[in-house]
Amino acid sequence: MNAAVVKRRSRTAPPFRTTPGTLRSWAPRRLTPHRASSATVGGAYPFLSPPPPPVGRALIGLDALTGESFCYDPWDLYAAGVLTNPNVVLAGVIGQGKSALAKSLAIRSIAHGRRVYVPADPKGEWAAVADAVGGTVVRLAPGSPSRLNPLDAAGNDSTETHARRLRLLTALTEATLDRALAPAEHSAVDAAVRTAVARNGGGGITIPDVMAALANPDPDAAASDGTTATERTADGRDVVHALRRLLHGDLAGMFDGPSTIVVDHATPMLVLDLSALDDDALAVAMTCAAGWVESAITAPGTGPAWVIYDEAWRVLRLEPLVRRMQAQWKLARAYGLANLLILHRFSDLDAAGDVGSRARALAAGLLADCSTRVVYRQESDQVTAASSALGLSQTEREVLVSLPRGTGLWSLPRASYVVHHVLTPDELAVVDTDRAIRGAVPEEVADGHV
Ligand SMILES: Nc1ncnc2c1ncn2[C@@H]1O[C@H](COP(=O)(O)OP(=O)(O)O)[C@@H](O)[C@H]1O
Ligand SMILES: [Mg+2]
């Protein structure tokens, strides 16, 4: 419309007429209150609802408020600037469908060309998923012929391989010794790895090779570090004892030699089944296994992949493992990986250490590195922890305690959605864990989280 016309009209016409028929009046309105469901009101007044949920790869289910489809692909959302990193934390009480969500996310992401790694499956429930998508399952158990060498090299980057080996050995020994390594011990491990590589002609090394180099260090290398071979042997003594567990203890035969499994890098899904191990051995095995998976994942040309830590609270109890996990997450960015950390409650992250401890800060750092937080039903005493971890609104807090199974609050940096995860009948057959857990064993006990 022409501006002049508007001006002329506004000069001649009063702002509101009170004559009948114009439906305009200064008289107070007498409207009868109108009540409707939030779905209807959201449609009638769309400004109340958050921005439309993401669309694209990997359909998750339906937005509970609007009924729209909700899709999730962390790489696409990161590329679109919606997420600041591709990592996800998923928390909820037992039996709410966390694993079911992770599994169907895995299956659907694979259909869109992503890969999936499950570095530790403590309950043995991912094998069915790997079978369904034509993936690979490696089952580690005492006495089984499968063996992984956690010191396997990946690619040609010897500096990165060396750093990864050191991280792994440090985490392993610190977890077993239950203390941080002293500087002299760090130097002993570093020198032992270099010596073991040199003694093997620059080729692959195993834990026994490192132990041999710790017990019998290279005198020249020791001299160049300003020490002697005898002192270095003494420095490495505790480390040798800690590593001995992998050779003679409950984990014997699993991580103490060259890998017997060669991973086909084209496999859409790789699952490490550790369900045969008891709780004590599990954390150490998870660390070794994660080291091996890391070298498989970071091999050149593998493309975007999910790394799913189901039952991650088991790892979070040990500071060295948390530290290692954090280092691994930093690498994830460089390799296009998206980590999915599955917890029961946010206070699982507090189990890493005392208030103000480094471990606690590291665990909090992991959470801070997750741009997407999905919360399934929480016990009422956990709502405050969840809310302070995620910065939830009062309405979101109220929603948390009453979420039905399969429904979660998806908190993305600029919007939150309540999403009902829809399982297809075929997926349901693969993800049904109730079949195994149903029966006389109480769930908390069956889950080992008491
Ligand atoms: N969205 C869903 N729709 C229907 N059933 C579901 C859904 N999510 C989970 N379930 C069922 O709930 C049970 C427990 O799920 P699970 O993923 O093992 O729980 P959690 O990992 O949280 O302990 C499974 O048997 C699964 O089939
Ligand atoms: Mg589960």
GROMACS .gro file of C-alpha atoms and ligand atoms in nm:
model
  478
    1MET     CA    1   0.000   0.000   0.000
    2ASN     CA    2   0.109   0.354  -0.082
    3ALA     CA    3   0.238   0.545   0.229
    4ALA     CA    4   0.057   0.867   0.127
    5VAL     CA    5  -0.272   0.685   0.119
    6VAL     CA    6  -0.214   0.552   0.467
    7LYS     CA    7  -0.137   0.899   0.597
    8ARG     CA    8  -0.446   1.056   0.443
    9ARG     CA    9  -0.671   0.785   0.581
   10SER     CA   10  -0.528   0.810   0.930
   11ARG     CA   11  -0.597   1.182   0.934
   12THR     CA   12  -0.963   1.142   0.848
   13ALA     CA   13  -1.056   0.818   1.031
   14PRO     CA   14  -1.055   0.785   1.414
   15PRO     CA   15  -0.833   0.507   1.545
   16PHE     CA   16  -1.129   0.297   1.664
   17ARG     CA   17  -1.494   0.323   1.596
   18THR     CA   18  -1.740   0.225   1.858
   19THR     CA   19  -2.021   0.181   1.615
   20PRO     CA   20  -2.176  -0.162   1.610
   21GLY     CA   21  -2.054  -0.387   1.331
   22THR     CA   22  -1.688  -0.294   1.350
   23LEU     CA   23  -1.625  -0.535   1.638
   24ARG     CA   24  -1.413  -0.271   1.808
   25SER     CA   25  -1.496  -0.123   2.142
   26TRP     CA   26  -1.332   0.022   2.453
   27ALA     CA   27  -1.578  -0.168   2.669
   28PRO     CA   28  -1.424  -0.449   2.882
   29ARG     CA   29  -1.432  -0.782   2.705
   30ARG     CA   30  -1.646  -1.058   2.842
   31LEU     CA   31  -1.483  -1.368   2.703
   32THR     CA   32  -1.555  -1.709   2.850
   33PRO     CA   33  -1.232  -1.886   2.952
   34HIS     CA   34  -1.119  -2.141   2.700
   35ARG     CA   35  -0.931  -2.455   2.797
   36ALA     CA   36  -0.759  -2.688   2.553
   37SER     CA   37  -0.479  -2.938   2.546
   38SER     CA   38  -0.129  -2.805   2.489
   39ALA     CA   39  -0.129  -2.978   2.150
   40THR     CA   40  -0.428  -2.770   2.042
   41VAL     CA   41  -0.307  -2.449   2.200
   42GLY     CA   42   0.040  -2.505   2.051
   43GLY     CA   43  -0.129  -2.519   1.709
   44ALA     CA   44  -0.349  -2.217   1.775
   45TYR     CA   45  -0.066  -2.014   1.919
   46PRO     CA   46   0.254  -2.155   1.771
   47PHE     CA   47   0.478  -1.895   1.938
   48LEU     CA   48   0.445  -2.092   2.261
   49SER     CA   49   0.621  -2.394   2.114
   50PRO     CA   50   0.995  -2.417   2.060
   51PRO     CA   51   1.142  -2.392   1.711
   52PRO     CA   52   1.046  -2.687   1.490
   53PRO     CA   53   1.230  -3.003   1.587
   54PRO     CA   54   1.524  -3.108   1.373
   55VAL     CA   55   1.445  -3.295   1.053
   56GLY     CA   56   1.678  -3.502   0.841
   57ARG     CA   57   1.864  -3.818   0.915
   58ALA     CA   58   1.772  -4.072   1.183
   59LEU     CA   59   1.410  -4.034   1.285
   60ILE     CA   60   1.375  -4.075   1.662
   61GLY     CA   61   1.003  -4.040   1.713
   62LEU     CA   62   0.741  -3.775   1.775
   63ASP     CA   63   0.754  -3.441   1.952
   64ALA     CA   64   0.508  -3.486   2.239
   65LEU     CA   65   0.393  -3.124   2.216
   66THR     CA   66   0.335  -3.083   1.845
   67GLY     CA   67   0.323  -3.440   1.715
   68GLU     CA   68   0.589  -3.351   1.459
   69SER     CA   69   0.865  -3.593   1.366
   70PHE     CA   70   1.186  -3.551   1.562
   71CYS     CA   71   1.509  -3.652   1.389
   72TYR     CA   72   1.860  -3.645   1.523
   73ASP     CA   73   2.197  -3.660   1.353
   74PRO     CA   74   2.469  -3.486   1.555
   75TRP     CA   75   2.696  -3.427   1.255
   76ASP     CA   76   2.424  -3.258   1.051
   77LEU     CA   77   2.314  -3.048   1.349
   78TYR     CA   78   2.672  -2.954   1.425
   79ALA     CA   79   2.726  -2.853   1.063
   80ALA     CA   80   2.406  -2.646   1.080
   81GLY     CA   81   2.535  -2.464   1.390
   82VAL     CA   82   2.260  -2.604   1.615
   83LEU     CA   83   2.506  -2.800   1.830
   84THR     CA   84   2.845  -2.693   1.955
   85ASN     CA   85   2.971  -3.052   1.965
   86PRO     CA   86   2.825  -3.387   1.859
   87ASN     CA   87   2.839  -3.559   2.200
   88VAL     CA   88   2.529  -3.675   2.385
   89VAL     CA   89   2.459  -3.766   2.746
   90LEU     CA   90   2.153  -3.981   2.814
   91ALA     CA   91   2.032  -4.031   3.170
   92GLY     CA   92   1.734  -4.206   3.321
   93VAL     CA   93   1.632  -4.466   3.574
   94ILE     CA   94   1.655  -4.833   3.487
   95GLY     CA   95   1.407  -4.976   3.242
   96GLN     CA   96   1.300  -4.645   3.089
   97GLY     CA   97   1.432  -4.724   2.743
   98LYS     CA   98   1.778  -4.561   2.738
   99SER     CA   99   1.945  -4.859   2.577
  100ALA     CA  100   1.647  -4.902   2.345
  101LEU     CA  101   1.693  -4.542   2.229
  102ALA     CA  102   2.067  -4.585   2.183
  103LYS     CA  103   2.017  -4.907   1.992
  104SER     CA  104   1.757  -4.776   1.754
  105LEU     CA  105   1.961  -4.456   1.708
  106ALA     CA  106   2.251  -4.686   1.614
  107ILE     CA  107   2.043  -4.892   1.372
  108ARG     CA  108   1.891  -4.585   1.206
  109SER     CA  109   2.221  -4.397   1.190
  110ILE     CA  110   2.381  -4.695   1.017
  111ALA     CA  111   2.102  -4.683   0.759
  112HIS     CA  112   2.219  -4.325   0.694
  113GLY     CA  113   2.580  -4.427   0.645
  114ARG     CA  114   2.717  -4.373   0.995
  115ARG     CA  115   2.916  -4.633   1.186
  116VAL     CA  116   2.876  -4.744   1.545
  117TYR     CA  117   3.125  -4.862   1.805
  118VAL     CA  118   3.029  -5.001   2.142
  119PRO     CA  119   3.363  -5.025   2.324
  120ALA     CA  120   3.215  -5.213   2.617
  121ASP     CA  121   2.888  -5.397   2.650
  122PRO     CA  122   2.876  -5.505   3.015
  123LYS     CA  123   2.537  -5.676   2.988
  124GLY     CA  124   2.580  -5.852   2.654
  125GLU     CA  125   2.270  -5.686   2.511
  126TRP     CA  126   2.424  -5.523   2.203
  127ALA     CA  127   2.521  -5.844   2.022
  128ALA     CA  128   2.167  -5.885   1.888
  129VAL     CA  129   2.183  -5.533   1.745
  130ALA     CA  130   2.517  -5.598   1.576
  131ASP     CA  131   2.379  -5.921   1.430
  132ALA     CA  132   2.075  -5.737   1.298
  133VAL     CA  133   2.284  -5.480   1.109
  134GLY     CA  134   2.555  -5.720   0.991
  135GLY     CA  135   2.812  -5.588   1.239
  136THR     CA  136   3.089  -5.757   1.432
  137VAL     CA  137   3.078  -5.878   1.792
  138VAL     CA  138   3.396  -5.951   1.981
  139ARG     CA  139   3.330  -6.143   2.301
  140LEU     CA  140   3.601  -6.137   2.562
  141ALA     CA  141   3.584  -6.393   2.838
  142PRO     CA  142   3.836  -6.579   3.053
  143GLY     CA  143   3.959  -6.873   2.849
  144SER     CA  144   3.808  -6.757   2.519
  145PRO     CA  145   4.036  -6.753   2.214
  146SER     CA  146   3.964  -6.386   2.141
  147ARG     CA  147   4.245  -6.156   2.243
  148LEU     CA  148   4.292  -5.785   2.189
  149ASN     CA  149   4.617  -5.602   2.207
  150PRO     CA  150   4.536  -5.264   2.362
  151LEU     CA  151   4.872  -5.134   2.239
  152ASP     CA  152   4.790  -5.193   1.873
  153ALA     CA  153   4.901  -4.903   1.657
  154ALA     CA  154   4.657  -4.713   1.441
  155GLY     CA  155   4.762  -4.550   1.118
  156ASN     CA  156   5.112  -4.423   1.058
  157ASP     CA  157   5.127  -4.146   1.311
  158SER     CA  158   5.387  -4.280   1.553
  159THR     CA  159   5.364  -3.976   1.784
  160GLU     CA  160   4.992  -4.023   1.827
  161THR     CA  161   5.031  -4.399   1.872
  162HIS     CA  162   5.294  -4.342   2.141
  163ALA     CA  163   5.072  -4.091   2.321
  164ARG     CA  164   4.780  -4.332   2.309
  165ARG     CA  165   4.987  -4.617   2.448
  166LEU     CA  166   5.106  -4.399   2.734
  167ARG     CA  167   4.753  -4.288   2.815
  168LEU     CA  168   4.638  -4.646   2.824
  169LEU     CA  169   4.923  -4.776   3.039
  170THR     CA  170   4.891  -4.485   3.278
  171ALA     CA  171   4.517  -4.536   3.317
  172LEU     CA  172   4.559  -4.909   3.366
  173THR     CA  173   4.829  -4.887   3.629
  174GLU     CA  174   4.669  -4.597   3.813
  175ALA     CA  175   4.338  -4.783   3.828
  176THR     CA  176   4.504  -5.093   3.970
  177LEU     CA  177   4.739  -4.909   4.208
  178ASP     CA  178   4.461  -4.672   4.312
  179ARG     CA  179   4.694  -4.372   4.306
  180ALA     CA  180   4.846  -4.134   4.056
  181LEU     CA  181   5.181  -4.230   3.905
  182ALA     CA  182   5.486  -4.042   4.030
  183PRO     CA  183   5.692  -3.846   3.773
  184ALA     CA  184   5.971  -4.107   3.785
  185GLU     CA  185   5.716  -4.379   3.714
  186HIS     CA  186   5.580  -4.184   3.417
  187SER     CA  187   5.932  -4.156   3.279
  188ALA     CA  188   5.988  -4.528   3.333
  189VAL     CA  189   5.671  -4.615   3.138
  190ASP     CA  190   5.756  -4.369   2.861
  191ALA     CA  191   6.107  -4.509   2.828
  192ALA     CA  192   5.981  -4.869   2.842
  193VAL     CA  193   5.739  -4.812   2.555
  194ARG     CA  194   6.014  -4.658   2.341
  195THR     CA  195   6.254  -4.939   2.430
  196ALA     CA  196   5.994  -5.208   2.356
  197VAL     CA  197   5.926  -5.053   2.014
  198ALA     CA  198   6.299  -5.032   1.938
  199ARG     CA  199   6.356  -5.391   2.048
  200ASN     CA  200   6.075  -5.507   1.822
  201GLY     CA  201   6.231  -5.330   1.527
  202GLY     CA  202   5.972  -5.050   1.531
  203GLY     CA  203   5.684  -5.295   1.496
  204GLY     CA  204   5.387  -5.370   1.720
  205ILE     CA  205   5.432  -5.414   2.093
  206THR     CA  206   5.235  -5.594   2.361
  207ILE     CA  207   5.195  -5.553   2.738
  208PRO     CA  208   5.454  -5.827   2.811
  209ASP     CA  209   5.703  -5.639   2.587
  210VAL     CA  210   5.652  -5.325   2.796
  211MET     CA  211   5.685  -5.521   3.119
  212ALA     CA  212   6.011  -5.672   2.995
  213ALA     CA  213   6.141  -5.326   2.910
  214LEU     CA  214   6.037  -5.197   3.253
  215ALA     CA  215   6.219  -5.481   3.426
  216ASN     CA  216   6.520  -5.455   3.200
  217PRO     CA  217   6.552  -5.093   3.085
  218ASP     CA  218   6.785  -4.967   2.815
  219PRO     CA  219   7.091  -4.825   2.998
  220ASP     CA  220   7.164  -4.569   2.724
  221ALA     CA  221   6.810  -4.431   2.735
  222ALA     CA  222   6.830  -4.417   3.114
  223ALA     CA  223   7.164  -4.233   3.098
  224SER     CA  224   7.027  -3.978   2.853
  225ASP     CA  225   6.744  -3.910   3.103
  226GLY     CA  226   7.002  -3.854   3.378
  227THR     CA  227   6.936  -4.180   3.560
  228THR     CA  228   7.065  -4.537   3.561
  229ALA     CA  229   6.910  -4.866   3.451
  230THR     CA  230   6.901  -4.984   3.812
  231GLU     CA  231   6.714  -4.676   3.929
  232ARG     CA  232   6.478  -4.703   3.638
  233THR     CA  233   6.401  -5.066   3.722
  234ALA     CA  234   6.316  -4.955   4.075
  235ASP     CA  235   6.098  -4.671   3.939
  236GLY     CA  236   5.900  -4.914   3.725
  237ARG     CA  237   5.853  -5.185   3.986
  238ASP     CA  238   5.498  -5.094   4.095
  239VAL     CA  239   5.393  -5.049   3.734
  240VAL     CA  240   5.511  -5.402   3.654
  241HIS     CA  241   5.307  -5.537   3.945
  242ALA     CA  242   4.999  -5.353   3.827
  243LEU     CA  243   5.035  -5.481   3.470
  244ARG     CA  244   5.097  -5.834   3.594
  245ARG     CA  245   4.725  -5.865   3.654
  246LEU     CA  246   4.670  -5.870   3.281
  247LEU     CA  247   4.905  -6.166   3.245
  248HIS     CA  248   4.828  -6.380   3.544
  249GLY     CA  249   4.515  -6.246   3.710
  250ASP     CA  250   4.148  -6.263   3.623
  251LEU     CA  251   4.209  -6.101   3.286
  252ALA     CA  252   4.481  -6.344   3.174
  253GLY     CA  253   4.472  -6.428   2.807
  254MET     CA  254   4.257  -6.133   2.699
  255PHE     CA  255   4.495  -5.843   2.656
  256ASP     CA  256   4.844  -5.990   2.691
  257GLY     CA  257   4.949  -6.070   2.336
  258PRO     CA  258   4.897  -5.983   1.973
  259SER     CA  259   4.533  -5.935   1.872
  260THR     CA  260   4.367  -6.247   1.737
  261ILE     CA  261   4.090  -6.038   1.586
  262VAL     CA  262   4.131  -5.826   1.281
  263VAL     CA  263   3.858  -5.569   1.248
  264ASP     CA  264   3.713  -5.516   0.909
  265HIS     CA  265   3.708  -5.136   0.895
  266ALA     CA  266   3.406  -5.154   0.670
  267THR     CA  267   3.194  -5.314   0.942
  268PRO     CA  268   2.897  -5.092   1.021
  269MET     CA  269   2.904  -5.180   1.390
  270LEU     CA  270   3.162  -5.315   1.629
  271VAL     CA  271   3.057  -5.439   1.972
  272LEU     CA  272   3.283  -5.559   2.247
  273ASP     CA  273   3.089  -5.795   2.467
  274LEU     CA  274   3.235  -5.795   2.819
  275SER     CA  275   2.937  -5.952   2.991
  276ALA     CA  276   3.137  -6.252   3.111
  277LEU     CA  277   3.354  -6.035   3.336
  278ASP     CA  278   3.280  -5.948   3.695
  279ASP     CA  279   3.255  -5.589   3.811
  280ASP     CA  280   3.611  -5.569   3.932
  281ALA     CA  281   3.766  -5.692   3.611
  282LEU     CA  282   3.525  -5.497   3.399
  283ALA     CA  283   3.668  -5.150   3.453
  284VAL     CA  284   4.018  -5.264   3.364
  285ALA     CA  285   3.890  -5.460   3.067
  286MET     CA  286   3.689  -5.160   2.950
  287THR     CA  287   4.003  -4.950   2.954
  288CYS     CA  288   4.205  -5.202   2.754
  289ALA     CA  289   3.921  -5.263   2.516
  290ALA     CA  290   3.860  -4.891   2.468
  291GLY     CA  291   4.228  -4.852   2.377
  292TRP     CA  292   4.196  -5.116   2.112
  293VAL     CA  293   3.866  -4.980   1.981
  294GLU     CA  294   4.022  -4.634   1.973
  295SER     CA  295   4.294  -4.758   1.743
  296ALA     CA  296   4.029  -4.925   1.524
  297ILE     CA  297   3.816  -4.610   1.516
  298THR     CA  298   4.097  -4.372   1.441
  299ALA     CA  299   4.231  -4.578   1.155
  300PRO     CA  300   4.228  -4.360   0.843
  301GLY     CA  301   3.915  -4.332   0.632
  302THR     CA  302   3.653  -4.463   0.875
  303GLY     CA  303   3.417  -4.162   0.859
  304PRO     CA  304   3.167  -4.032   1.117
  305ALA     CA  305   3.091  -4.283   1.389
  306TRP     CA  306   2.902  -4.311   1.714
  307VAL     CA  307   3.093  -4.435   2.017
  308ILE     CA  308   2.834  -4.558   2.263
  309TYR     CA  309   2.916  -4.609   2.629
  310ASP     CA  310   2.620  -4.799   2.770
  311GLU     CA  311   2.626  -4.830   3.150
  312ALA     CA  312   2.899  -4.564   3.157
  313TRP     CA  313   2.863  -4.515   3.532
  314ARG     CA  314   3.084  -4.821   3.580
  315VAL     CA  315   3.375  -4.640   3.417
  316LEU     CA  316   3.304  -4.313   3.593
  317ARG     CA  317   3.381  -4.462   3.931
  318LEU     CA  318   3.753  -4.470   3.858
  319GLU     CA  319   3.940  -4.146   3.817
  320PRO     CA  320   4.211  -4.273   3.579
  321LEU     CA  321   3.942  -4.406   3.349
  322VAL     CA  322   3.756  -4.077   3.356
  323ARG     CA  323   4.076  -3.897   3.273
  324ARG     CA  324   4.138  -4.132   2.986
  325MET     CA  325   3.785  -4.097   2.861
  326GLN     CA  326   3.824  -3.722   2.861
  327ALA     CA  327   4.141  -3.748   2.652
  328GLN     CA  328   3.955  -3.976   2.416
  329TRP     CA  329   3.673  -3.725   2.382
  330LYS     CA  330   3.915  -3.454   2.288
  331LEU     CA  331   4.038  -3.678   2.009
  332ALA     CA  332   3.684  -3.758   1.904
  333ARG     CA  333   3.645  -3.413   1.754
  334ALA     CA  334   3.944  -3.467   1.530
  335TYR     CA  335   3.811  -3.800   1.406
  336GLY     CA  336   3.446  -3.703   1.356
  337LEU     CA  337   3.320  -3.920   1.640
  338ALA     CA  338   3.010  -3.858   1.846
  339ASN     CA  339   3.016  -4.000   2.197
  340LEU     CA  340   2.699  -4.118   2.363
  341LEU     CA  341   2.733  -4.152   2.740
  342ILE     CA  342   2.454  -4.345   2.912
  343LEU     CA  343   2.403  -4.290   3.286
  344HIS     CA  344   2.131  -4.361   3.535
  345ARG     CA  345   2.146  -4.025   3.702
  346PHE     CA  346   2.360  -3.715   3.683
  347SER     CA  347   2.497  -3.787   4.028
  348ASP     CA  348   2.680  -4.083   3.864
  349LEU     CA  349   2.923  -3.817   3.749
  350ASP     CA  350   2.985  -3.722   4.112
  351ALA     CA  351   3.099  -4.077   4.187
  352ALA     CA  352   3.424  -3.994   4.005
  353GLY     CA  353   3.563  -3.821   4.314
  354ASP     CA  354   3.509  -3.599   4.616
  355VAL     CA  355   3.377  -3.244   4.594
  356GLY     CA  356   3.647  -3.020   4.451
  357SER     CA  357   3.860  -3.314   4.331
  358ARG     CA  358   4.017  -3.324   3.989
  359ALA     CA  359   3.823  -3.638   3.898
  360ARG     CA  360   3.497  -3.466   3.975
  361ALA     CA  361   3.598  -3.171   3.760
  362LEU     CA  362   3.690  -3.408   3.477
  363ALA     CA  363   3.355  -3.583   3.496
  364ALA     CA  364   3.180  -3.246   3.496
  365GLY     CA  365   3.392  -3.161   3.193
  366LEU     CA  366   3.256  -3.465   3.012
  367LEU     CA  367   2.905  -3.341   3.073
  368ALA     CA  368   3.000  -2.992   2.961
  369ASP     CA  369   3.128  -3.149   2.639
  370CYS     CA  370   2.783  -3.287   2.562
  371SER     CA  371   2.586  -3.034   2.364
  372THR     CA  372   2.282  -3.263   2.363
  373ARG     CA  373   2.140  -3.390   2.691
  374VAL     CA  374   1.857  -3.639   2.690
  375VAL     CA  375   1.687  -3.704   3.020
  376TYR     CA  376   1.452  -3.994   3.077
  377ARG     CA  377   1.250  -4.029   3.395
  378GLN     CA  378   1.444  -3.938   3.710
  379GLU     CA  379   1.373  -4.028   4.070
  380SER     CA  380   1.237  -3.723   4.252
  381ASP     CA  381   1.551  -3.695   4.466
  382GLN     CA  382   1.757  -3.667   4.150
  383VAL     CA  383   1.565  -3.384   3.991
  384THR     CA  384   1.769  -3.113   4.159
  385ALA     CA  385   2.095  -3.270   4.040
  386ALA     CA  386   1.956  -3.309   3.688
  387SER     CA  387   1.821  -2.960   3.691
  388SER     CA  388   2.145  -2.798   3.805
  389ALA     CA  389   2.343  -3.007   3.556
  390LEU     CA  390   2.117  -2.906   3.271
  391GLY     CA  391   1.976  -2.572   3.380
  392LEU     CA  392   1.615  -2.685   3.352
  393SER     CA  393   1.308  -2.467   3.386
  394GLN     CA  394   1.047  -2.536   3.653
  395THR     CA  395   0.816  -2.693   3.393
  396GLU     CA  396   1.095  -2.917   3.267
  397ARG     CA  397   1.171  -3.025   3.625
  398GLU     CA  398   0.810  -3.121   3.677
  399VAL     CA  399   0.807  -3.318   3.353
  400LEU     CA  400   1.114  -3.523   3.455
  401VAL     CA  401   0.951  -3.725   3.730
  402SER     CA  402   0.650  -3.825   3.528
  403LEU     CA  403   0.795  -3.913   3.190
  404PRO     CA  404   0.657  -4.244   3.065
  405ARG     CA  405   0.885  -4.516   2.931
  406GLY     CA  406   1.041  -4.431   2.597
  407THR     CA  407   0.982  -4.056   2.640
  408GLY     CA  408   1.262  -3.815   2.718
  409LEU     CA  409   1.341  -3.449   2.748
  410TRP     CA  410   1.587  -3.359   2.473
  411SER     CA  411   1.779  -3.052   2.571
  412LEU     CA  412   1.964  -2.891   2.279
  413PRO     CA  413   2.155  -2.563   2.323
  414ARG     CA  414   1.870  -2.337   2.217
  415ALA     CA  415   1.557  -2.546   2.262
  416SER     CA  416   1.414  -2.843   2.450
  417TYR     CA  417   1.176  -3.105   2.321
  418VAL     CA  418   0.983  -3.383   2.487
  419VAL     CA  419   1.016  -3.669   2.244
  420HIS     CA  420   0.846  -4.003   2.236
  421HIS     CA  421   1.084  -4.257   2.091
  422VAL     CA  422   0.899  -4.482   1.848
  423LEU     CA  423   1.029  -4.835   1.806
  424THR     CA  424   0.942  -5.039   1.500
  425PRO     CA  425   0.826  -5.400   1.560
  426ASP     CA  426   1.152  -5.532   1.409
  427GLU     CA  427   1.358  -5.312   1.639
  428LEU     CA  428   1.149  -5.407   1.938
  429ALA     CA  429   1.245  -5.770   1.883
  430VAL     CA  430   1.613  -5.670   1.889
  431VAL     CA  431   1.609  -5.424   2.179
  432ASP     CA  432   1.382  -5.606   2.424
  433THR     CA  433   1.587  -5.638   2.741
  434ASP     CA  434   1.287  -5.701   2.962
  435ARG     CA  435   1.281  -6.062   2.848
  436ALA     CA  436   1.618  -6.125   3.012
  437ILE     CA  437   1.561  -5.914   3.320
  438ARG     CA  438   1.201  -6.015   3.386
  439GLY     CA  439   1.175  -6.282   3.649
  440ALA     CA  440   1.265  -6.315   4.011
  441VAL     CA  441   1.570  -6.088   4.014
  442PRO     CA  442   1.494  -5.729   4.121
  443GLU     CA  443   1.603  -5.489   3.847
  444GLU     CA  444   1.852  -5.291   4.057
  445VAL     CA  445   2.026  -5.612   4.158
  446ALA     CA  446   2.017  -5.756   3.807
  447ASP     CA  447   2.176  -5.435   3.692
  448GLY     CA  448   2.448  -5.444   3.956
  449HIS     CA  449   2.373  -5.084   4.057
  450VAL     CA  450   2.266  -5.100   4.418
  451LIG     N1  451   1.002  -4.640   2.307
  451LIG     C1  452   0.969  -4.761   2.353
  451LIG     N2  453   0.855  -4.820   2.316
  451LIG     C2  454   0.823  -4.944   2.362
  451LIG     N3  455   0.900  -5.018   2.444
  451LIG     C3  456   1.014  -4.964   2.484
  451LIG     C4  457   1.056  -4.833   2.441
  451LIG     N4  458   1.173  -4.806   2.497
  451LIG     C5  459   1.205  -4.915   2.571
  451LIG     N5  460   1.111  -5.008   2.563
  451LIG     C6  461   1.116  -5.139   2.630
  451LIG     O1  462   1.151  -5.117   2.765
  451LIG     C7  463   1.239  -5.218   2.811
  451LIG     C8  464   1.355  -5.157   2.886
  451LIG     O2  465   1.429  -5.077   2.799
  451LIG     P1  466   1.586  -5.055   2.811
  451LIG     O3  467   1.626  -4.976   2.693
  451LIG     O4  468   1.656  -5.183   2.833
  451LIG     O5  469   1.594  -4.967   2.943
  451LIG     P2  470   1.720  -4.902   3.013
  451LIG     O6  471   1.837  -4.914   2.922
  451LIG     O7  472   1.679  -4.759   3.035
  451LIG     O8  473   1.737  -4.974   3.142
  451LIG     C9  474   1.282  -5.298   2.688
  451LIG     O9  475   1.230  -5.427   2.696
  451LIG    C10  476   1.228  -5.223   2.571
  451LIG    O10  477   1.177  -5.311   2.474
  452MG      MG  478   2.017  -5.019   2.952
   0.00000   0.00000   0.00000
